[in-house]
Amino acid sequence: MEQSCGSSSRLRFLLAVLLFELVSAAAAAAITRDDFPEGFVFGAGSSAYQVEGAWAEDGKKPSIWDTYTHQGYAFDHATADVAADQYHKYKEDVRLMHEMGLDAYRFSISWSRLIPDGRGAVNPKGLEYYNNLIDELLKHGIQPHTTIYHFDLPQALQDEYNGLLSPRVIEDFTSFADVCFRSFGDRVKQWTTVNEPNIEPLGGYDMGYLPPRRCSSPFGFPGITCAEGNSTTEPYVVAHHLLLAHASMVSLYRRKYQAVQGGRIGITLLAWWYEPATTKPEDVAAAERMNDFTLGWFLHPLVYGDYPPVMKRNARSKLPALTAKESARVRGSFDFVGINQYGAIYVADDPSQLKRELRDYSADEATKYITPQDTRASLGSLGRGLGQEFKQSGLGLRNHDAPWALRKLLEPLQTKYANPPVVIYENGAGHEPDPSGGLLYDDEFRSHFLQVYIEAALQSIRNGSDVGGYFVWSFMDVFEYIFAYQFQFGLIGVDYGAEGRTRYARSSARWYAGFLHGGELRTVAPDGSRASS
């Protein structure tokens, strides 16, 4: 009798669990955009260097990325001289956005197109292009979400004073932003000052695999020899200047433009979630330390006016100090925080790093990445720590979905950083192109990836996170900064083998359009079951 009762109880429990899972799955499938708060924005994005092309047309001068790719350093020795040619095809692209049902399009301003020498005279043709793009978007009911700086520093400033290494760049950033606010702010109501200032200092000034390729021995990415640099100090200096440049741009906007133009301004950070490899206290602390070193590097001063205590403790004098005046200007210098989120990275504690006499940023983190070495090797210059978030499939290399990482990321933003307004500005799934040159139309994996992240965003909103928008990376195939044309994220495919850069809609674009036009998050298959796309 006792055994019978126990079996009956277990059966009831299993049935209850099964019922809960079925109800949860049905609820998730039935999600529509109407479940999101009023005013929530769905969009997709790109950036100037990655899509525009026309690298030397109509008065544009080189950026550091033009120099880097022309010197053959990019993956596959590719360049973005033509890229997706949006400079000439923006009207076609905006029409595709309108048909898809996008609320908003995220793009950036090419500094060396608008102000070719980095300061001084404004290029009339550059001004005309961005005015035309913004007007075309608004004509089709699409909000422009505009990034002022997305990695493409004018080469002229790099040559003149070493670019981001010099505090002089703060004034030039502010003057560039002034031109943007003055020229476009009557129509642009969502501004981002800087994209991913927590990654550019590492790729360009510690590991040296991104422009301007500065690093020092024994640091730097394997196989890369930098002609100059100091990996122990320069990443911290560059990040400090980017933080101060951001605060200066925000101060200018609030003082001179915001009351009249009525826009919002923020910053966008790369936001991997760092998860402890084990439940050991030291690994849990290591994961928290990594989140402080990456997201907290900028969020902590933005909210509290100073760098995270663990960074000050580990980096010591290498981390520049914020003066009282700088702290006051930085603290609160945002109306929202943009996050670019692609998944999770597992880490473990590695206190031996702190015993090194000479340490770079990576050693100051005092962690090790728990990453399969074979996957890591296949990623080339994407490098440390990111390998586990990519996997092999029938389509080749592509990235895992880990929607739980987005939920976990948003929790400390609520509790640790005063729950700031958040826009998810990048989230997406990439794939390797068909080596035979065939075009990929069926990307069900991408639809599934976006669905589980959109669902995670909604769950976080219901749990109190102040998330106001979700943007797919990317609207179309672009020149990817790490993989060039060998890893693609686009809802809209681009035939890079065609002279006219022909666009074509993938199945994920059709799914996203259906969702944006009122359809369910997961569509209903002909047999009545719930399908992922």
Coordinates of C-alpha atoms in Angstrom, one line a residue:
M1 CA 0.0 0.0 0.0
E2 CA 2.8 2.4 0.9
Q3 CA 4.6 1.7 -2.4
S4 CA 1.3 2.2 -4.3
C5 CA 0.7 5.6 -2.6
G6 CA 4.3 6.7 -3.4
S7 CA 3.9 5.7 -7.1
S8 CA 0.6 7.5 -7.3
S9 CA 2.2 10.7 -5.8
R10 CA 5.1 10.6 -8.2
L11 CA 2.7 10.1 -11.1
R12 CA 0.6 13.1 -10.0
F13 CA 3.8 15.2 -9.7
L14 CA 5.0 14.2 -13.1
L15 CA 1.6 15.0 -14.7
A16 CA 1.6 18.4 -13.0
V17 CA 5.1 19.1 -14.3
L18 CA 4.1 18.0 -17.8
L19 CA 0.9 20.1 -17.7
F20 CA 3.0 23.1 -16.6
E21 CA 5.4 22.7 -19.4
L22 CA 2.6 22.3 -21.9
V23 CA 0.9 25.5 -20.7
S24 CA 4.2 27.4 -20.6
A25 CA 5.0 26.3 -24.2
A26 CA 1.5 27.3 -25.4
A27 CA 1.8 30.6 -23.7
A28 CA 5.1 31.3 -25.3
A29 CA 3.8 30.3 -28.7
A30 CA 0.9 32.7 -28.3
I31 CA 3.0 35.7 -27.6
T32 CA 2.5 38.6 -29.9
R33 CA 4.0 42.1 -30.0
D34 CA 0.8 43.3 -28.2
D35 CA 2.1 41.6 -25.1
F36 CA 4.9 44.1 -24.9
P37 CA 4.4 47.5 -23.2
E38 CA 3.0 50.4 -25.2
G39 CA 5.8 52.1 -27.1
F40 CA 8.1 49.1 -27.1
V41 CA 10.2 49.3 -30.3
F42 CA 11.2 46.4 -32.6
G43 CA 13.9 47.1 -35.1
A44 CA 17.1 45.9 -36.7
G45 CA 20.5 47.5 -37.2
S46 CA 23.8 47.9 -39.0
S47 CA 26.7 50.4 -38.9
A48 CA 28.2 52.8 -41.4
Y49 CA 31.5 51.1 -42.2
Q50 CA 29.8 47.6 -42.3
V51 CA 27.2 48.5 -44.9
E52 CA 27.7 51.7 -46.7
G53 CA 30.6 51.1 -49.1
A54 CA 31.6 54.1 -51.2
W55 CA 34.7 54.3 -49.1
A56 CA 36.3 57.1 -51.0
E57 CA 33.3 58.7 -52.8
D58 CA 31.9 62.2 -52.5
G59 CA 34.6 63.6 -50.3
K60 CA 34.9 60.8 -47.7
K61 CA 38.3 60.1 -46.4
P62 CA 39.7 57.0 -44.7
S63 CA 38.9 55.7 -41.3
I64 CA 41.1 53.5 -39.3
W65 CA 39.1 50.5 -40.6
D66 CA 39.8 51.5 -44.2
T67 CA 43.5 51.6 -43.4
Y68 CA 43.4 48.3 -41.5
T69 CA 41.6 46.4 -44.3
H70 CA 43.6 47.9 -47.1
Q71 CA 46.8 46.7 -45.3
G72 CA 45.3 43.2 -45.5
Y73 CA 44.7 42.6 -41.8
A74 CA 41.0 41.7 -42.0
F75 CA 39.7 38.1 -42.1
D76 CA 40.3 36.7 -45.6
H77 CA 42.0 40.0 -46.6
A78 CA 38.5 41.4 -47.3
T79 CA 37.6 45.1 -47.3
A80 CA 34.3 47.0 -46.9
D81 CA 35.1 49.3 -49.9
V82 CA 31.8 48.3 -51.4
A83 CA 30.2 46.2 -48.6
A84 CA 26.4 46.1 -49.1
D85 CA 26.6 49.4 -51.0
Q86 CA 23.9 51.0 -48.8
Y87 CA 25.3 54.4 -49.8
H88 CA 23.8 53.9 -53.2
K89 CA 20.9 51.5 -52.3
Y90 CA 19.5 53.1 -49.2
K91 CA 16.0 53.6 -50.7
E92 CA 15.7 50.0 -51.6
D93 CA 16.8 49.0 -48.1
V94 CA 14.3 51.3 -46.5
R95 CA 11.6 49.9 -48.6
L96 CA 12.5 46.4 -47.4
M97 CA 12.5 47.7 -43.8
H98 CA 9.0 49.1 -44.3
E99 CA 7.7 45.9 -45.8
M100 CA 9.2 43.9 -42.9
G101 CA 7.3 46.2 -40.5
L102 CA 10.3 47.6 -38.6
D103 CA 9.5 50.3 -36.0
A104 CA 13.1 51.5 -36.1
Y105 CA 16.4 51.2 -37.9
R106 CA 19.7 51.5 -36.0
F107 CA 22.6 52.9 -38.0
S108 CA 25.7 55.0 -37.4
I109 CA 27.3 58.1 -38.8
S110 CA 30.6 57.7 -40.6
W111 CA 32.8 60.4 -38.9
S112 CA 35.2 60.5 -41.9
R113 CA 32.3 60.9 -44.3
L114 CA 30.7 63.7 -42.4
I115 CA 33.9 65.5 -41.3
P116 CA 36.6 63.9 -43.5
D117 CA 39.6 65.3 -41.5
G118 CA 38.0 64.5 -38.1
R119 CA 37.5 68.1 -37.3
G120 CA 36.9 71.3 -39.3
A121 CA 34.9 71.4 -42.5
V122 CA 31.7 69.4 -42.9
N123 CA 31.4 67.4 -46.1
P124 CA 28.2 68.6 -47.9
K125 CA 27.8 65.3 -49.7
G126 CA 28.1 63.4 -46.4
L127 CA 25.5 65.7 -44.8
E128 CA 23.2 65.2 -47.8
Y129 CA 23.5 61.4 -47.6
Y130 CA 22.5 61.2 -43.9
N131 CA 19.7 63.7 -44.3
N132 CA 18.4 61.7 -47.2
L133 CA 18.6 58.4 -45.2
I134 CA 16.8 59.9 -42.2
D135 CA 14.1 61.5 -44.3
E136 CA 13.6 58.3 -46.2
L137 CA 13.2 56.4 -43.0
L138 CA 10.7 58.9 -41.6
K139 CA 8.7 58.9 -44.8
H140 CA 8.2 55.2 -44.3
G141 CA 7.3 55.5 -40.6
I142 CA 10.6 54.1 -39.3
Q143 CA 12.4 55.7 -36.4
P144 CA 16.1 56.5 -36.9
H145 CA 18.2 55.3 -33.9
T146 CA 21.5 56.8 -34.6
T147 CA 25.0 55.9 -33.2
I148 CA 27.5 58.7 -33.4
Y149 CA 30.6 56.5 -33.2
H150 CA 30.8 52.8 -34.2
F151 CA 34.6 52.0 -34.2
D152 CA 35.5 54.0 -37.4
L153 CA 37.7 56.8 -36.1
P154 CA 39.0 59.1 -38.9
Q155 CA 42.5 58.1 -39.9
A156 CA 43.5 61.7 -39.8
L157 CA 43.1 61.8 -36.0
Q158 CA 44.9 58.6 -35.6
D159 CA 47.8 60.0 -37.6
E160 CA 47.8 63.4 -35.8
Y161 CA 47.8 62.4 -32.2
N162 CA 47.3 58.6 -31.9
G163 CA 43.5 58.9 -31.8
L164 CA 41.8 57.4 -28.7
L165 CA 45.1 57.4 -26.8
S166 CA 45.1 61.2 -26.6
P167 CA 42.7 63.2 -24.4
R168 CA 42.5 65.6 -27.4
V169 CA 40.0 63.1 -28.9
I170 CA 37.4 64.1 -26.3
E171 CA 37.1 67.6 -27.8
D172 CA 37.0 66.3 -31.3
F173 CA 34.3 63.7 -30.3
T174 CA 32.2 66.6 -28.9
S175 CA 32.6 68.7 -32.0
F176 CA 31.6 65.8 -34.2
A177 CA 28.5 65.2 -32.0
D178 CA 27.6 68.9 -32.2
V179 CA 27.5 68.7 -36.0
C180 CA 25.3 65.6 -35.7
F181 CA 22.9 67.1 -33.1
R182 CA 22.6 70.3 -35.0
S183 CA 22.2 68.7 -38.4
F184 CA 19.9 65.7 -37.6
G185 CA 18.5 66.2 -34.1
D186 CA 15.3 67.8 -35.4
R187 CA 14.4 64.3 -36.7
V188 CA 16.6 61.9 -34.7
K189 CA 15.2 61.3 -31.2
Q190 CA 17.3 58.3 -30.1
W191 CA 21.1 58.9 -29.9
T192 CA 23.9 56.5 -28.9
T193 CA 27.2 58.2 -28.3
V194 CA 29.6 55.2 -28.6
N195 CA 29.1 51.6 -29.5
E196 CA 30.9 49.0 -27.4
P197 CA 33.6 51.1 -25.7
N198 CA 34.2 48.1 -23.5
I199 CA 35.5 46.0 -26.5
E200 CA 37.4 48.4 -28.7
P201 CA 40.2 49.1 -26.1
L202 CA 40.8 45.3 -25.9
G203 CA 40.8 44.4 -29.6
G204 CA 42.8 47.4 -30.7
Y205 CA 45.1 48.1 -27.7
D206 CA 45.6 44.9 -25.7
M207 CA 45.3 41.9 -28.1
G208 CA 46.0 44.0 -31.2
Y209 CA 43.8 42.1 -33.6
L210 CA 41.6 45.2 -34.4
P211 CA 42.7 48.6 -35.6
P212 CA 45.0 50.4 -34.8
R213 CA 46.8 47.1 -34.0
R214 CA 48.6 48.2 -30.8
C215 CA 49.9 45.6 -28.3
S216 CA 53.1 44.6 -26.5
S217 CA 54.9 41.4 -25.9
P218 CA 54.2 38.9 -24.3
F219 CA 50.6 40.0 -24.8
G220 CA 48.6 40.3 -28.0
F221 CA 46.6 37.8 -29.8
P222 CA 48.5 34.6 -30.9
G223 CA 50.2 35.1 -34.2
I224 CA 49.9 38.9 -34.1
T225 CA 53.0 41.1 -33.8
C226 CA 52.3 44.7 -33.1
A227 CA 54.7 47.4 -34.2
E228 CA 53.9 49.5 -31.1
G229 CA 51.7 49.7 -28.1
N230 CA 51.5 48.8 -24.4
S231 CA 49.0 46.1 -23.5
T232 CA 49.3 46.8 -19.8
T233 CA 48.1 50.4 -19.8
E234 CA 46.7 51.5 -23.1
P235 CA 43.3 49.6 -22.9
Y236 CA 42.5 51.4 -19.6
V237 CA 43.6 54.8 -21.0
V238 CA 41.5 54.4 -24.2
A239 CA 38.4 53.3 -22.3
H240 CA 38.8 56.3 -20.0
H241 CA 38.9 58.7 -22.9
L242 CA 35.9 57.0 -24.5
L243 CA 34.0 57.3 -21.2
L244 CA 34.9 61.0 -20.9
A245 CA 34.0 61.6 -24.5
H246 CA 30.6 60.0 -24.0
A247 CA 30.0 62.2 -20.9
S248 CA 31.1 65.3 -22.8
M249 CA 28.7 64.5 -25.7
V250 CA 25.8 63.9 -23.3
S251 CA 26.6 67.1 -21.5
L252 CA 26.5 69.1 -24.8
Y253 CA 23.2 67.5 -25.8
R254 CA 21.5 68.2 -22.6
R255 CA 22.8 71.7 -22.3
K256 CA 22.2 72.8 -25.9
Y257 CA 19.7 70.5 -27.7
Q258 CA 17.6 68.2 -25.6
A259 CA 15.0 70.6 -24.3
V260 CA 14.3 71.8 -27.9
Q261 CA 14.7 68.6 -29.8
G262 CA 13.1 66.3 -27.2
G263 CA 15.4 63.3 -27.8
R264 CA 17.1 60.7 -25.6
I265 CA 20.8 59.9 -25.4
G266 CA 22.7 56.9 -24.1
I267 CA 25.6 54.5 -24.6
T268 CA 25.7 50.9 -26.0
L269 CA 27.8 48.2 -24.3
L270 CA 28.8 44.7 -25.4
A271 CA 27.2 42.5 -22.7
W272 CA 28.2 38.9 -22.6
W273 CA 26.9 37.2 -19.5
Y274 CA 29.7 35.6 -17.5
E275 CA 28.6 32.4 -15.8
P276 CA 30.6 30.5 -13.1
A277 CA 32.0 27.2 -14.4
T278 CA 31.2 25.5 -11.0
T279 CA 29.3 26.4 -7.9
K280 CA 32.5 26.9 -6.0
P281 CA 32.5 30.3 -4.2
E282 CA 35.8 31.3 -6.0
D283 CA 34.3 30.6 -9.4
V284 CA 31.1 32.5 -8.5
A285 CA 33.2 35.4 -7.5
A286 CA 35.2 35.1 -10.7
A287 CA 32.1 35.4 -12.8
E288 CA 30.9 38.4 -10.9
R289 CA 34.4 40.0 -11.3
M290 CA 34.2 39.4 -15.1
N291 CA 30.8 41.1 -15.2
D292 CA 32.4 44.0 -13.3
F293 CA 35.4 44.2 -15.7
T294 CA 33.2 44.2 -18.8
L295 CA 29.8 45.7 -18.2
G296 CA 30.7 47.4 -14.9
W297 CA 33.7 49.1 -16.5
F298 CA 31.3 51.6 -17.9
L299 CA 28.0 51.1 -16.0
H300 CA 29.6 51.6 -12.6
P301 CA 31.0 55.0 -13.3
L302 CA 27.8 56.0 -15.2
V303 CA 25.6 55.1 -12.2
Y304 CA 28.0 55.7 -9.2
G305 CA 30.7 58.1 -10.6
D306 CA 33.7 55.7 -10.2
Y307 CA 35.1 52.5 -11.6
P308 CA 34.2 49.2 -9.9
P309 CA 36.2 48.5 -6.7
V310 CA 37.5 45.2 -8.0
M311 CA 39.0 46.9 -11.1
K312 CA 40.6 49.6 -9.0
R313 CA 42.0 46.9 -6.7
N314 CA 43.4 44.6 -9.5
A315 CA 44.5 47.2 -12.1
R316 CA 45.8 49.7 -9.5
S317 CA 47.5 52.7 -10.9
K318 CA 47.0 51.5 -14.5
L319 CA 43.4 52.4 -14.2
P320 CA 43.1 56.2 -14.6
A321 CA 41.4 58.0 -11.7
L322 CA 38.3 60.1 -12.3
T323 CA 38.6 63.6 -10.8
A324 CA 35.7 65.0 -8.8
K325 CA 34.7 67.1 -11.8
E326 CA 34.9 64.2 -14.2
S327 CA 33.0 61.9 -11.8
A328 CA 30.2 64.5 -11.5
R329 CA 30.0 64.8 -15.3
V330 CA 30.0 61.0 -15.9
R331 CA 27.5 60.0 -13.2
G332 CA 24.0 60.0 -14.6
S333 CA 25.2 60.8 -18.2
F334 CA 22.6 58.6 -19.9
D335 CA 18.9 58.4 -20.6
F336 CA 19.1 54.7 -21.5
V337 CA 21.7 51.9 -21.8
G338 CA 22.0 50.0 -25.0
I339 CA 23.2 46.4 -24.7
N340 CA 24.5 44.0 -27.4
Q341 CA 23.9 40.5 -26.1
Y342 CA 24.8 37.2 -27.8
G343 CA 25.0 34.7 -25.0
A344 CA 27.1 33.4 -22.1
I345 CA 30.7 32.6 -21.4
Y346 CA 31.8 30.2 -18.6
V347 CA 34.7 31.3 -16.4
A348 CA 36.7 30.0 -13.5
D349 CA 38.9 31.7 -10.9
D350 CA 42.6 31.9 -11.7
P351 CA 44.3 33.8 -8.9
S352 CA 47.7 32.9 -10.3
Q353 CA 47.3 35.7 -12.9
L354 CA 47.6 38.3 -10.2
K355 CA 51.0 37.0 -9.2
R356 CA 52.5 38.1 -12.6
E357 CA 54.8 41.1 -12.4
L358 CA 53.6 42.3 -15.8
R359 CA 49.9 42.1 -16.4
D360 CA 47.5 43.2 -19.1
Y361 CA 43.7 43.7 -18.8
S362 CA 43.1 39.9 -19.2
A363 CA 45.5 39.0 -16.4
D364 CA 43.9 41.7 -14.1
E365 CA 40.6 39.8 -14.6
A366 CA 42.2 36.8 -12.8
T367 CA 39.9 34.3 -14.6
K368 CA 40.2 31.6 -17.1
Y369 CA 37.7 30.8 -19.9
I370 CA 36.2 27.3 -19.9
T371 CA 36.2 26.8 -23.7
P372 CA 36.7 23.7 -25.9
Q373 CA 40.0 24.3 -27.6
D374 CA 38.9 22.8 -30.9
T375 CA 36.0 25.2 -31.2
R376 CA 38.3 28.1 -30.1
A377 CA 40.8 27.3 -32.8
S378 CA 38.1 27.4 -35.5
L379 CA 37.1 30.9 -34.5
G380 CA 40.3 32.5 -35.6
S381 CA 40.6 36.0 -34.4
L382 CA 37.3 36.1 -32.5
G383 CA 39.5 34.6 -29.8
R384 CA 39.4 34.1 -26.2
G385 CA 36.3 33.0 -24.4
L386 CA 33.9 33.2 -27.2
G387 CA 34.3 29.7 -28.6
Q388 CA 31.8 28.0 -26.5
E389 CA 29.0 30.2 -27.8
F390 CA 29.5 28.8 -31.3
K391 CA 28.8 25.3 -32.6
Q392 CA 29.0 23.3 -35.7
S393 CA 25.8 22.5 -37.5
G394 CA 24.7 21.5 -41.0
L395 CA 25.1 25.1 -41.9
G396 CA 28.7 25.2 -40.6
L397 CA 29.8 27.5 -37.7
R398 CA 27.0 29.3 -35.9
N399 CA 26.3 30.7 -32.4
H400 CA 24.3 29.0 -29.7
D401 CA 21.1 30.5 -28.3
A402 CA 21.3 31.1 -24.6
P403 CA 18.2 33.2 -23.7
W404 CA 18.8 32.6 -20.0
A405 CA 21.9 34.7 -20.3
L406 CA 19.8 37.7 -21.3
R407 CA 17.5 37.2 -18.3
K408 CA 20.5 36.8 -15.9
L409 CA 22.2 39.9 -17.4
L410 CA 19.1 42.1 -16.8
E411 CA 18.7 41.0 -13.2
P412 CA 21.8 42.9 -11.8
L413 CA 20.9 45.9 -14.0
Q414 CA 17.8 46.1 -11.8
T415 CA 19.5 45.4 -8.5
K416 CA 23.0 46.7 -8.9
Y417 CA 22.6 49.6 -11.3
A418 CA 19.2 51.1 -10.3
N419 CA 17.2 49.4 -13.2
P420 CA 18.1 51.8 -16.0
P421 CA 16.0 52.0 -19.2
V422 CA 17.5 49.4 -21.5
V423 CA 17.4 48.9 -25.3
I424 CA 18.6 45.6 -26.6
Y425 CA 20.4 47.0 -29.6
E426 CA 22.1 43.8 -30.9
N427 CA 21.0 40.2 -30.7
G428 CA 21.2 37.7 -33.5
A429 CA 22.4 34.4 -35.0
G430 CA 25.2 34.1 -37.5
H431 CA 26.1 31.4 -40.0
E432 CA 28.9 30.5 -42.3
P433 CA 28.1 31.1 -46.0
D434 CA 27.9 28.1 -48.3
P435 CA 31.5 27.5 -49.6
S436 CA 30.0 26.6 -53.0
G437 CA 28.6 30.1 -53.3
G438 CA 24.9 29.1 -52.9
L439 CA 22.6 31.6 -51.2
L440 CA 21.0 30.7 -47.8
Y441 CA 17.2 31.2 -47.9
D442 CA 16.0 28.8 -45.2
D443 CA 17.4 30.0 -41.8
E444 CA 15.0 28.4 -39.4
F445 CA 17.8 28.4 -36.8
R446 CA 17.9 32.2 -36.9
S447 CA 14.1 32.5 -36.4
H448 CA 14.3 30.2 -33.4
F449 CA 17.2 32.1 -31.9
L450 CA 15.3 35.4 -32.2
Q451 CA 12.1 33.9 -30.8
V452 CA 13.7 32.6 -27.6
Y453 CA 15.4 35.9 -27.0
I454 CA 12.3 37.9 -27.6
E455 CA 10.5 35.7 -25.2
A456 CA 13.3 36.1 -22.6
A457 CA 13.1 39.9 -23.0
L458 CA 9.3 39.8 -22.3
Q459 CA 9.9 37.6 -19.2
S460 CA 12.4 40.1 -17.9
I461 CA 10.0 43.0 -18.5
R462 CA 7.4 41.1 -16.5
N463 CA 10.0 40.6 -13.8
G464 CA 10.5 44.4 -13.6
S465 CA 13.3 45.1 -16.1
D466 CA 12.8 48.4 -17.9
V467 CA 13.4 47.2 -21.4
G468 CA 12.1 49.5 -24.2
G469 CA 13.3 47.9 -27.4
Y470 CA 14.7 44.9 -29.2
F471 CA 16.8 45.2 -32.4
V472 CA 18.0 42.3 -34.5
W473 CA 21.6 42.2 -35.6
S474 CA 21.6 42.5 -38.4
F475 CA 19.0 43.9 -40.8
M476 CA 21.1 42.6 -43.7
D477 CA 24.4 40.8 -44.3
V478 CA 27.2 43.1 -43.5
F479 CA 31.0 43.2 -43.4
E480 CA 31.5 41.7 -39.9
Y481 CA 34.4 43.2 -38.0
I482 CA 35.7 39.9 -36.9
F483 CA 34.8 37.5 -39.8
A484 CA 34.3 39.9 -42.7
Y485 CA 32.0 38.1 -45.1
Q486 CA 32.6 34.6 -43.7
F487 CA 30.0 34.9 -41.0
Q488 CA 26.6 36.5 -41.7
F489 CA 23.7 37.6 -39.4
G490 CA 21.3 39.2 -41.9
L491 CA 17.5 38.8 -42.0
I492 CA 18.0 40.1 -45.5
G493 CA 20.7 38.2 -47.4
V494 CA 23.1 40.0 -49.7
D495 CA 24.6 38.2 -52.7
Y496 CA 28.2 39.5 -52.4
G497 CA 29.1 37.6 -55.6
A498 CA 26.8 39.9 -57.6
E499 CA 28.1 43.2 -58.8
G500 CA 24.8 44.9 -57.7
R501 CA 24.8 43.3 -54.2
T502 CA 21.4 41.8 -54.7
R503 CA 19.2 41.6 -51.6
Y504 CA 17.0 38.6 -50.9
A505 CA 14.7 37.8 -48.0
R506 CA 15.5 34.8 -45.8
S507 CA 12.8 32.8 -44.0
S508 CA 13.8 34.7 -40.8
A509 CA 12.8 38.0 -42.5
R510 CA 9.4 36.6 -43.4
W511 CA 8.9 35.3 -39.8
Y512 CA 10.0 38.6 -38.2
A513 CA 7.7 40.5 -40.6
G514 CA 4.8 38.2 -39.6
F515 CA 5.5 38.8 -35.9
L516 CA 5.8 42.6 -36.4
H517 CA 2.5 42.6 -38.3
G518 CA 0.7 41.0 -35.4
G519 CA 1.4 37.3 -35.8
E520 CA 2.3 34.9 -32.9
L521 CA 5.9 34.5 -31.8
R522 CA 5.8 30.9 -32.9
T523 CA 3.6 30.2 -35.9
V524 CA 1.1 27.4 -36.3
A525 CA 2.2 24.6 -38.7
P526 CA -0.3 23.1 -41.1
D527 CA -0.9 20.1 -38.8
G528 CA -1.9 22.5 -36.0
S529 CA 1.3 22.1 -34.0
R530 CA 3.5 25.0 -33.0
A531 CA 6.4 25.6 -35.3
S532 CA 9.5 27.7 -34.7
S533 CA 9.3 29.5 -38.0

